XYZ file of N, CA and C in Angstrom:
687
model
N 104.189 146.859 110.958
C 105.407 147.170 111.698
C 105.759 146.034 112.668
N 104.720 145.488 113.330
C 104.954 144.384 114.260
C 105.521 143.177 113.537
N 104.975 142.887 112.357
C 105.461 141.732 111.584
C 106.894 141.952 111.113
N 107.192 143.168 110.655
C 108.550 143.458 110.205
C 109.550 143.333 111.350
N 109.164 143.830 112.526
C 110.046 143.694 113.681
C 110.263 142.243 114.055
N 109.196 141.449 114.005
C 109.311 140.027 114.329
C 110.225 139.315 113.347
N 110.095 139.642 112.053
C 110.957 139.029 111.046
C 112.413 139.430 111.248
N 112.633 140.690 111.608
C 113.996 141.163 111.829
C 114.640 140.444 113.005
N 113.904 140.319 114.115
C 114.434 139.623 115.286
C 114.708 138.153 114.954
N 113.766 137.533 114.219
C 113.950 136.129 113.862
C 115.155 135.946 112.956
N 115.346 136.876 112.008
C 116.474 136.758 111.079
C 117.803 136.913 111.800
N 117.890 137.917 112.680
C 119.147 138.148 113.397
C 119.410 137.043 114.413
N 118.371 136.644 115.135
C 118.562 135.644 116.180
C 118.785 134.241 115.655
N 118.330 133.974 114.426
C 118.440 132.609 113.911
C 119.781 132.329 113.258
N 120.540 133.385 112.945
C 121.796 133.181 112.212
C 122.752 132.223 112.929
N 122.978 132.367 114.267
C 123.941 131.454 114.915
C 123.500 129.993 114.889
N 122.203 129.745 114.805
C 121.712 128.364 114.852
C 121.307 127.839 113.475
N 121.544 128.664 112.447
C 121.116 128.272 111.110
C 121.981 127.126 110.594
N 121.342 126.056 110.180
C 122.041 124.899 109.619
C 121.612 124.733 108.170
N 122.563 124.873 107.268
C 122.240 124.739 105.858
C 122.170 123.268 105.473
N 121.248 122.914 104.597
C 121.141 121.500 104.194
C 122.344 121.073 103.367
N 122.688 119.810 103.479
C 123.780 119.250 102.705
C 123.192 118.302 101.671
N 123.583 118.496 100.419
C 122.985 117.748 99.321
C 123.837 116.561 98.882
N 125.073 116.467 99.391
C 125.956 115.376 98.964
C 125.414 114.038 99.442
N 125.466 113.055 98.548
C 125.089 111.703 98.928
C 123.599 111.458 99.035
N 122.782 112.417 98.549
C 121.333 112.254 98.667
C 120.672 111.852 97.348
N 121.461 111.467 96.353
C 120.879 111.117 95.057
C 119.900 109.952 95.184
N 120.248 108.961 96.002
C 119.340 107.816 96.160
C 118.038 108.229 96.837
N 118.145 109.192 97.758
C 116.935 109.687 98.414
C 116.044 110.412 97.417
N 116.646 111.204 96.531
C 115.865 111.900 95.514
C 115.163 110.909 94.595
N 115.860 109.830 94.232
C 115.249 108.856 93.335
C 114.014 108.222 93.953
N 113.991 108.130 95.270
C 112.821 107.586 95.964
C 111.751 108.658 96.168
N 112.200 109.867 96.520
C 111.249 110.912 96.903
C 110.554 111.554 95.711
N 111.250 111.720 94.586
C 110.654 112.417 93.456
C 109.431 111.694 92.889
N 109.467 110.362 92.698
C 108.234 109.705 92.253
C 107.080 109.861 93.237
N 107.383 109.839 94.544
C 106.326 110.047 95.531
C 105.751 111.453 95.433
N 106.628 112.442 95.213
C 106.138 113.805 95.036
C 105.271 113.915 93.784
N 105.684 113.236 92.713
C 104.881 113.240 91.488
C 103.526 112.584 91.713
N 103.515 111.517 92.501
C 102.246 110.852 92.821
C 101.323 111.790 93.575
N 101.869 112.521 94.539
C 101.046 113.454 95.314
C 100.439 114.529 94.417
N 101.246 115.077 93.514
C 100.754 116.137 92.629
C 99.678 115.606 91.693
N 99.936 114.456 91.066
C 98.963 113.920 90.114
C 97.692 113.453 90.817
N 97.818 112.913 92.029
C 96.617 112.534 92.786
C 95.765 113.765 93.089
N 96.428 114.838 93.493
C 95.682 116.070 93.776
C 94.966 116.576 92.535
N 95.627 116.495 91.384
C 95.002 116.952 90.146
C 93.864 116.036 89.727
N 94.038 114.725 89.920
C 93.009 113.779 89.499
C 91.761 113.890 90.362
N 91.952 114.024 91.672
C 90.810 113.992 92.584
C 90.273 115.377 92.940
N 91.064 116.434 92.718
C 90.625 117.754 93.182
C 90.812 118.872 92.165
N 91.410 118.582 91.011
C 91.713 119.644 90.066
C 90.606 119.975 89.097
N 89.494 119.258 89.170
C 88.451 119.459 88.168
C 87.799 120.828 88.256
N 87.564 121.313 89.472
C 86.874 122.599 89.634
C 87.700 123.732 89.029
N 89.025 123.699 89.223
C 89.878 124.746 88.656
C 89.817 124.738 87.136
N 89.819 123.546 86.536
C 89.746 123.466 85.079
C 88.383 123.909 84.574
N 87.328 123.515 85.282
C 85.984 123.907 84.856
C 85.824 125.417 84.888
N 86.392 126.052 85.900
C 86.280 127.515 86.002
C 86.960 128.214 84.830
N 87.952 127.549 84.217
C 88.652 128.155 83.084
C 87.866 128.048 81.787
N 86.782 127.283 81.769
C 85.996 127.123 80.556
C 84.970 128.231 80.374
N 84.858 129.123 81.353
C 83.890 130.195 81.244
C 82.468 129.774 81.555
N 82.312 128.729 82.355
C 80.985 128.257 82.710
C 80.234 129.313 83.524
N 78.936 129.319 83.373
C 78.097 130.248 84.133
C 78.378 130.123 85.627
N 78.360 131.260 86.328
C 78.716 131.279 87.737
C 77.853 130.386 88.603
N 76.555 130.378 88.343
C 75.655 129.527 89.135
C 75.945 128.054 88.896
N 76.104 127.685 87.620
C 76.407 126.293 87.306
C 77.748 125.878 87.896
N 78.721 126.791 87.855
C 80.034 126.473 88.414
C 79.958 126.274 89.921
N 79.218 127.127 90.620
C 79.089 126.977 92.072
C 78.360 125.690 92.421
N 77.365 125.319 91.624
C 76.662 124.053 91.861
C 77.599 122.866 91.649
N 78.391 122.929 90.577
C 79.328 121.835 90.326
C 80.368 121.738 91.434
N 80.891 122.896 91.868
C 81.891 122.889 92.937
C 81.323 122.309 94.225
N 80.074 122.635 94.544
C 79.447 122.089 95.753
C 79.283 120.579 95.649
N 78.859 120.101 94.482
C 78.720 118.653 94.300
C 80.072 117.953 94.381
N 81.108 118.593 93.823
C 82.455 118.019 93.900
C 82.941 117.927 95.340
N 82.560 118.895 96.175
C 82.940 118.840 97.590
C 82.269 117.659 98.286
N 81.052 117.331 97.894
C 80.391 116.159 98.465
C 81.168 114.895 98.091
N 81.606 114.824 96.831
C 82.419 113.683 96.425
C 83.714 113.589 97.202
N 84.349 114.730 97.443
C 85.579 114.734 98.241
C 85.309 114.280 99.669
N 84.143 114.639 100.194
C 83.789 114.199 101.543
C 83.741 112.679 101.623
N 83.167 112.055 100.609
C 83.105 110.588 100.588
C 84.512 110.001 100.506
N 85.360 110.594 99.683
C 86.738 110.101 99.563
C 87.495 110.241 100.877
N 87.285 111.356 101.574
C 87.945 111.547 102.869
C 87.454 110.537 103.896
N 86.169 110.220 103.855
C 85.628 109.238 104.786
C 86.204 107.850 104.514
N 86.594 107.591 103.260
C 87.181 106.293 102.917
C 88.669 106.227 103.211
N 89.300 107.366 103.510
C 90.751 107.391 103.720
C 91.229 106.452 104.826
N 90.561 106.395 106.000
C 91.041 105.445 107.027
C 91.044 103.998 106.551
N 90.018 103.614 105.789
C 89.994 102.252 105.266
C 91.145 102.025 104.301
N 91.467 103.036 103.502
C 92.598 102.912 102.585
C 93.911 102.754 103.343
N 94.049 103.462 104.449
C 95.263 103.321 105.258
C 95.390 101.920 105.832
N 94.264 101.379 106.322
C 94.268 100.000 106.821
C 94.587 99.040 105.684
N 94.013 99.312 104.502
C 94.294 98.471 103.349
C 95.752 98.494 102.961
N 96.382 99.673 103.044
C 97.809 99.762 102.719
C 98.640 98.897 103.656
N 98.328 98.955 104.937
C 99.085 98.136 105.896
C 98.939 96.657 105.572
N 97.709 96.248 105.269
C 97.467 94.841 104.952
C 98.166 94.440 103.655
N 98.096 95.289 102.643
C 98.733 94.982 101.371
C 100.254 94.981 101.493
N 100.772 95.852 102.334
C 102.215 95.878 102.541
C 102.684 94.577 103.182
N 101.899 94.043 104.084
C 102.252 92.772 104.708
C 102.242 91.625 103.707
N 101.416 91.749 102.657
C 101.258 90.661 101.689
C 101.974 90.929 100.373
N 102.799 91.971 100.292
C 103.342 92.374 99.001
C 104.213 91.295 98.357
N 104.791 90.415 99.150
C 105.639 89.357 98.599
C 104.867 88.081 98.286
N 103.583 88.036 98.633
C 102.743 86.860 98.368
C 101.745 87.231 97.279
N 102.066 86.893 96.054
C 101.329 87.379 94.892
C 99.842 87.047 94.956
N 99.510 85.794 95.199
C 98.098 85.391 95.182
C 97.318 86.013 96.333
N 97.886 85.993 97.530
C 97.201 86.583 98.684
C 97.043 88.088 98.503
N 98.076 88.726 97.932
C 98.004 90.166 97.664
C 96.862 90.468 96.701
N 96.756 89.680 95.628
C 95.710 89.913 94.632
C 94.322 89.691 95.227
N 94.179 88.658 96.046
C 92.866 88.401 96.664
C 92.468 89.532 97.599
N 93.399 90.007 98.406
C 93.089 91.073 99.350
C 92.753 92.371 98.616
N 93.517 92.680 97.587
C 93.244 93.888 96.820
C 91.886 93.795 96.134
N 91.571 92.634 95.600
C 90.265 92.456 94.945
C 89.136 92.619 95.951
N 89.312 92.061 97.133
C 88.269 92.165 98.158
C 88.060 93.618 98.588
N 89.151 94.317 98.835
C 89.046 95.712 99.266
C 88.473 96.592 98.163
N 88.917 96.373 96.937
C 88.456 97.213 95.831
C 86.968 97.002 95.559
N 86.518 95.761 95.588
C 85.097 95.498 95.372
C 84.253 96.096 96.483
N 84.762 96.043 97.711
C 84.002 96.590 98.844
C 83.817 98.095 98.707
N 84.894 98.810 98.412
C 84.775 100.269 98.315
C 84.029 100.681 97.047
N 84.167 99.899 95.979
C 83.420 100.208 94.761
C 81.920 100.031 94.983
N 81.554 98.975 95.692
C 80.139 98.772 96.010
C 79.605 99.895 96.889
N 80.426 100.334 97.851
C 80.014 101.452 98.698
C 79.822 102.722 97.877
N 80.737 102.968 96.934
C 80.588 104.130 96.063
C 79.345 104.055 95.195
N 79.019 102.851 94.700
C 77.811 102.688 93.894
C 76.560 102.954 94.717
N 76.558 102.502 95.959
C 75.405 102.749 96.835
C 75.222 104.241 97.074
N 76.330 104.931 97.345
C 76.247 106.379 97.564
C 75.724 107.077 96.315
N 76.236 106.675 95.156
C 75.788 107.294 93.908
C 74.299 107.064 93.671
N 73.814 105.867 93.969
C 72.392 105.577 93.791
C 71.528 106.360 94.778
N 72.033 106.526 95.986
C 71.274 107.268 96.999
C 71.098 108.724 96.594
N 72.088 109.273 95.877
C 71.982 110.683 95.500
C 70.903 110.939 94.455
N 70.404 109.897 93.802
C 69.361 110.113 92.790
C 68.062 110.609 93.430
N 67.526 109.903 94.442
C 66.303 110.432 95.060
C 66.555 111.495 96.123
N 67.746 111.506 96.703
C 67.996 112.383 97.845
C 68.965 113.515 97.534
N 69.278 113.735 96.268
C 70.260 114.754 95.916
C 69.858 116.151 96.367
N 68.645 116.551 96.051
C 68.204 117.909 96.403
C 68.123 118.129 97.908
N 67.496 117.218 98.687
C 67.496 117.420 100.143
C 68.898 117.441 100.744
N 69.780 116.617 100.199
C 71.139 116.564 100.738
C 71.886 117.864 100.471
N 71.785 118.385 99.256
C 72.469 119.636 98.932
C 71.897 120.787 99.746
N 70.589 120.781 99.947
C 69.967 121.825 100.766
C 70.442 121.747 102.209
N 70.589 120.537 102.715
C 71.040 120.354 104.089
C 72.481 120.792 104.271
N 73.329 120.481 103.304
C 74.757 120.748 103.439
C 75.124 122.193 103.108
N 74.476 122.771 102.111
C 74.905 124.074 101.609
C 73.826 125.151 101.674
N 72.631 124.793 102.097
C 71.569 125.787 102.164
C 70.568 125.624 101.035
N 69.430 126.266 101.206
C 68.339 126.092 100.247
C 68.698 126.626 98.868
N 69.623 127.575 98.782
C 69.994 128.118 97.482
C 70.691 127.082 96.603
N 71.182 125.988 97.209
C 71.830 124.926 96.438
C 70.920 123.714 96.233
N 69.659 123.837 96.571
C 68.746 122.704 96.403
C 68.638 122.295 94.937
N 68.687 123.275 94.042
C 68.581 122.964 92.617
C 69.809 122.230 92.083
N 70.900 122.204 92.868
C 72.083 121.448 92.450
C 71.911 119.960 92.661
N 70.805 119.552 93.287
C 70.592 118.132 93.558
C 70.517 117.292 92.303
N 70.025 117.884 91.197
C 69.941 117.106 89.957
C 71.315 116.811 89.376
N 72.328 117.642 89.754
C 73.686 117.434 89.252
C 74.479 116.453 90.112
N 74.106 116.300 91.361
C 74.874 115.475 92.289
C 75.031 114.029 91.814
N 73.982 113.359 91.299
C 74.198 111.982 90.825
C 75.217 111.884 89.697
N 75.284 112.900 88.834
C 76.267 112.882 87.750
C 77.689 112.937 88.310
N 77.895 113.780 89.314
C 79.221 113.882 89.934
C 79.532 112.632 90.752
N 78.533 112.131 91.468
C 78.740 110.949 92.314
C 78.952 109.678 91.494
N 78.631 109.717 90.205
C 78.826 108.525 89.370
C 80.291 108.121 89.283
N 81.199 109.032 89.585
C 82.631 108.699 89.548
C 83.078 107.935 90.785
N 82.268 107.925 91.850
C 82.715 107.307 93.104
C 82.992 105.806 92.982
N 82.177 105.018 92.262
C 82.519 103.586 92.146
C 83.854 103.329 91.461
N 84.374 104.334 90.754
C 85.694 104.226 90.137
C 86.770 104.876 90.996
N 86.447 106.014 91.592
C 87.445 106.753 92.366
C 87.854 106.006 93.627
N 86.913 105.363 94.300
C 87.243 104.673 95.545
C 88.183 103.482 95.321
N 87.926 102.598 94.360
C 88.936 101.553 94.113
C 90.258 102.111 93.600
N 90.224 103.269 92.938
C 91.487 103.888 92.533
C 92.340 104.248 93.740
N 91.702 104.700 94.818
C 92.451 104.974 96.043
C 93.138 103.707 96.544
N 92.452 102.587 96.445
C 93.053 101.320 96.864
C 94.201 100.918 95.946
N 94.040 101.170 94.653
C 95.111 100.828 93.723
C 96.353 101.688 93.966
N 96.153 102.943 94.343
C 97.291 103.786 94.706
C 98.052 103.155 95.868
N 97.312 102.729 96.897
C 97.952 102.101 98.050
C 98.654 100.808 97.643
N 98.040 100.052 96.744
C 98.620 98.780 96.325
C 99.937 98.990 95.580
N 99.985 99.975 94.701
C 101.208 100.223 93.947
C 102.327 100.738 94.842
N 101.973 101.568 95.823
C 102.989 102.027 96.776
C 103.480 100.853 97.615
N 102.561 99.980 98.018
C 102.951 98.802 98.797
C 103.876 97.890 98.009
N 103.697 97.839 96.699
C 104.565 97.025 95.847
C 105.867 97.728 95.487
N 106.001 98.991 95.866
C 107.207 99.730 95.535
C 107.273 100.187 94.098
N 106.126 100.390 93.464
C 106.086 100.799 92.063
C 105.598 102.237 91.941
N 106.263 103.148 92.647
C 105.854 104.552 92.612
C 106.019 105.160 91.224
N 107.053 104.760 90.489
C 107.252 105.327 89.156
C 106.129 104.917 88.221
N 105.758 103.642 88.253
C 104.641 103.197 87.432
C 103.345 103.890 87.811
N 103.164 104.113 89.104
C 101.970 104.812 89.584
C 101.944 106.243 89.079
N 103.081 106.941 89.168
C 103.143 108.330 88.717
C 102.848 108.434 87.228
N 103.375 107.512 86.426
C 103.127 107.539 84.988
C 101.661 107.261 84.681
N 101.081 106.295 85.376
C 99.668 105.971 85.146
C 98.780 107.153 85.484
N 99.050 107.796 86.606
C 98.231 108.934 87.014
C 98.442 110.126 86.095
N 99.675 110.348 85.662
C 99.947 111.491 84.790
C 99.196 111.358 83.469
N 99.200 110.158 82.899
C 98.457 109.947 81.658
C 96.968 110.140 81.845
N 96.443 109.661 82.964
C 95.016 109.808 83.241
C 94.635 111.262 83.451
N 95.485 111.994 84.154
C 95.220 113.415 84.400
C 95.237 114.186 83.085
N 96.207 113.903 82.224
C 96.292 114.612 80.944
C 95.049 114.365 80.096
N 94.643 113.103 79.986
C 93.439 112.789 79.217
C 92.210 113.418 79.856
N 92.115 113.333 81.182
C 90.964 113.899 81.873
C 90.874 115.402 81.690
N 92.018 116.086 81.687
C 92.001 117.540 81.521
C 91.473 117.921 80.142
N 91.921 117.205 79.108
C 91.453 117.495 77.751
C 89.950 117.240 77.634
N 89.512 116.095 78.143
C 88.086 115.766 78.075
C 87.251 116.746 78.886
N 87.761 117.134 80.045
C 86.983 118.014 80.915
C 86.747 119.369 80.256
N 87.804 119.932 79.693
C 87.646 121.228 79.040
C 86.695 121.114 77.846
N 86.867 120.056 77.042
C 86.035 119.900 75.849
C 84.574 119.645 76.213
N 84.320 118.722 77.139
C 82.943 118.369 77.478
C 82.265 119.453 78.302
N 83.025 120.101 79.190
C 82.424 121.185 79.969
C 82.050 122.356 79.073
N 82.868 122.639 78.090
C 82.560 123.721 77.161
C 81.329 123.397 76.330
N 81.166 122.101 75.984
C 80.049 121.705 75.116
C 78.781 121.393 75.897
N 78.912 120.711 77.048
C 77.733 120.219 77.764
C 77.584 120.784 79.171
N 78.465 121.661 79.579
C 78.329 122.293 80.881
C 78.776 121.392 82.023
N 78.105 121.533 83.159
C 78.515 120.822 84.363
C 78.381 119.312 84.206
N 77.352 118.863 83.506
C 77.206 117.416 83.301
C 78.344 116.868 82.442
N 78.781 117.632 81.472
C 79.925 117.214 80.675
C 81.184 117.101 81.509
N 81.365 118.044 82.447
C 82.524 117.977 83.340
C 82.461 116.724 84.206
N 81.270 116.390 84.685
C 81.122 115.185 85.500
C 81.437 113.928 84.696
N 80.996 113.897 83.445
C 81.297 112.744 82.595
C 82.802 112.649 82.319
N 83.462 113.794 82.154
C 84.909 113.785 81.937
C 85.635 113.235 83.156
N 85.164 113.572 84.353
C 85.781 113.033 85.569
C 85.604 111.522 85.647
N 84.440 111.038 85.246
C 84.229 109.581 85.210
C 85.196 108.917 84.243
N 85.391 109.540 83.066
C 86.317 108.987 82.083
C 87.748 109.000 82.612
N 88.134 110.064 83.304
C 89.486 110.143 83.866
C 89.695 109.074 84.922
N 88.695 108.866 85.784
C 88.808 107.827 86.809
C 88.859 106.440 86.185
N 88.076 106.213 85.134
C 88.110 104.908 84.457
C 89.471 104.675 83.814
N 90.023 105.716 83.201
C 91.356 105.595 82.608
C 92.406 105.305 83.672
N 92.298 106.000 84.808
C 93.239 105.757 85.903
C 93.121 104.324 86.417
N 91.900 103.816 86.491
C 91.686 102.435 86.948
C 92.386 101.446 86.029
N 92.214 101.620 84.730
C 92.849 100.717 83.772
C 94.368 100.866 83.798
N 94.843 102.115 83.855
C 96.293 102.352 83.823
C 96.972 101.803 85.073
N 96.357 102.000 86.232
C 96.973 101.500 87.466
C 96.894 99.987 87.562
N 95.827 99.417 87.024
C 95.753 97.951 86.978
C 96.878 97.388 86.130
N 97.120 98.036 84.998
C 98.227 97.620 84.138
C 99.566 97.794 84.852
N 99.739 98.925 85.517
C 100.992 99.173 86.243
C 101.193 98.150 87.347
N 100.107 97.747 87.985
C 100.213 96.774 89.063
C 100.631 95.412 88.534
N 100.162 95.054 87.345
C 100.573 93.783 86.753
C 102.055 93.784 86.396
N 102.573 94.976 86.069
C 104.002 95.099 85.746
C 104.853 95.327 86.978
N 104.224 95.561 88.127
C 104.970 95.950 89.325
C 106.063 94.972 89.725
N 105.851 93.646 89.683
C 106.951 92.731 90.073
C 108.182 92.881 89.186
N 107.942 93.294 87.929
C 109.103 93.472 87.034
C 109.696 94.860 87.131
N 108.812 95.861 87.515
C 109.300 97.243 87.556
C 109.917 97.599 88.883
N 109.436 96.972 89.991
C 109.882 97.370 91.323
C 111.320 96.955 91.549
């Protein structure tokens, strides 16, 4: 009743100040905004949509919860790298008109984050079980054997974050959206097939394949960016 009353007061009181949006003359804005919206959706599917797809394969509940927990650890690493990606975007944006300097900076940043991802993935081999127990409780200690399989995508996923920033800095959002969409589609097919056949490890391998495909596709899009932008 309280909520209904609040909605009623808000509806009646807001009418005099209600301003309807005007759509005339915004076609150019849509042409810029729609590729960015597509990039956001495909990025979310590439980096976070795996658990939803895995759950649709009918995987055992325990295995699914273990995979989801390991995927959250991977997301934690990606979130920790986000500030560096933001700094990288600013630097790449400053160099977007200088082809050689742009390529050198992107190569330096991508190698740095890829090396960091490889180190994290290697660390999870001996420390996977203690880490999962520390983060999620002793009931997830047995998920430690799965963590290195999921973390194997990090050396690919982290430079992909940099490539996303690079393509946006070059103004090639359409090429970026197409590259990500193709990678997501392939990754979804592989994930369902491999998860159904090999379980959680198959899902992890499918994510690695999707990230590798995204890396190749975005690299190609970046090479075309001066002609596409």
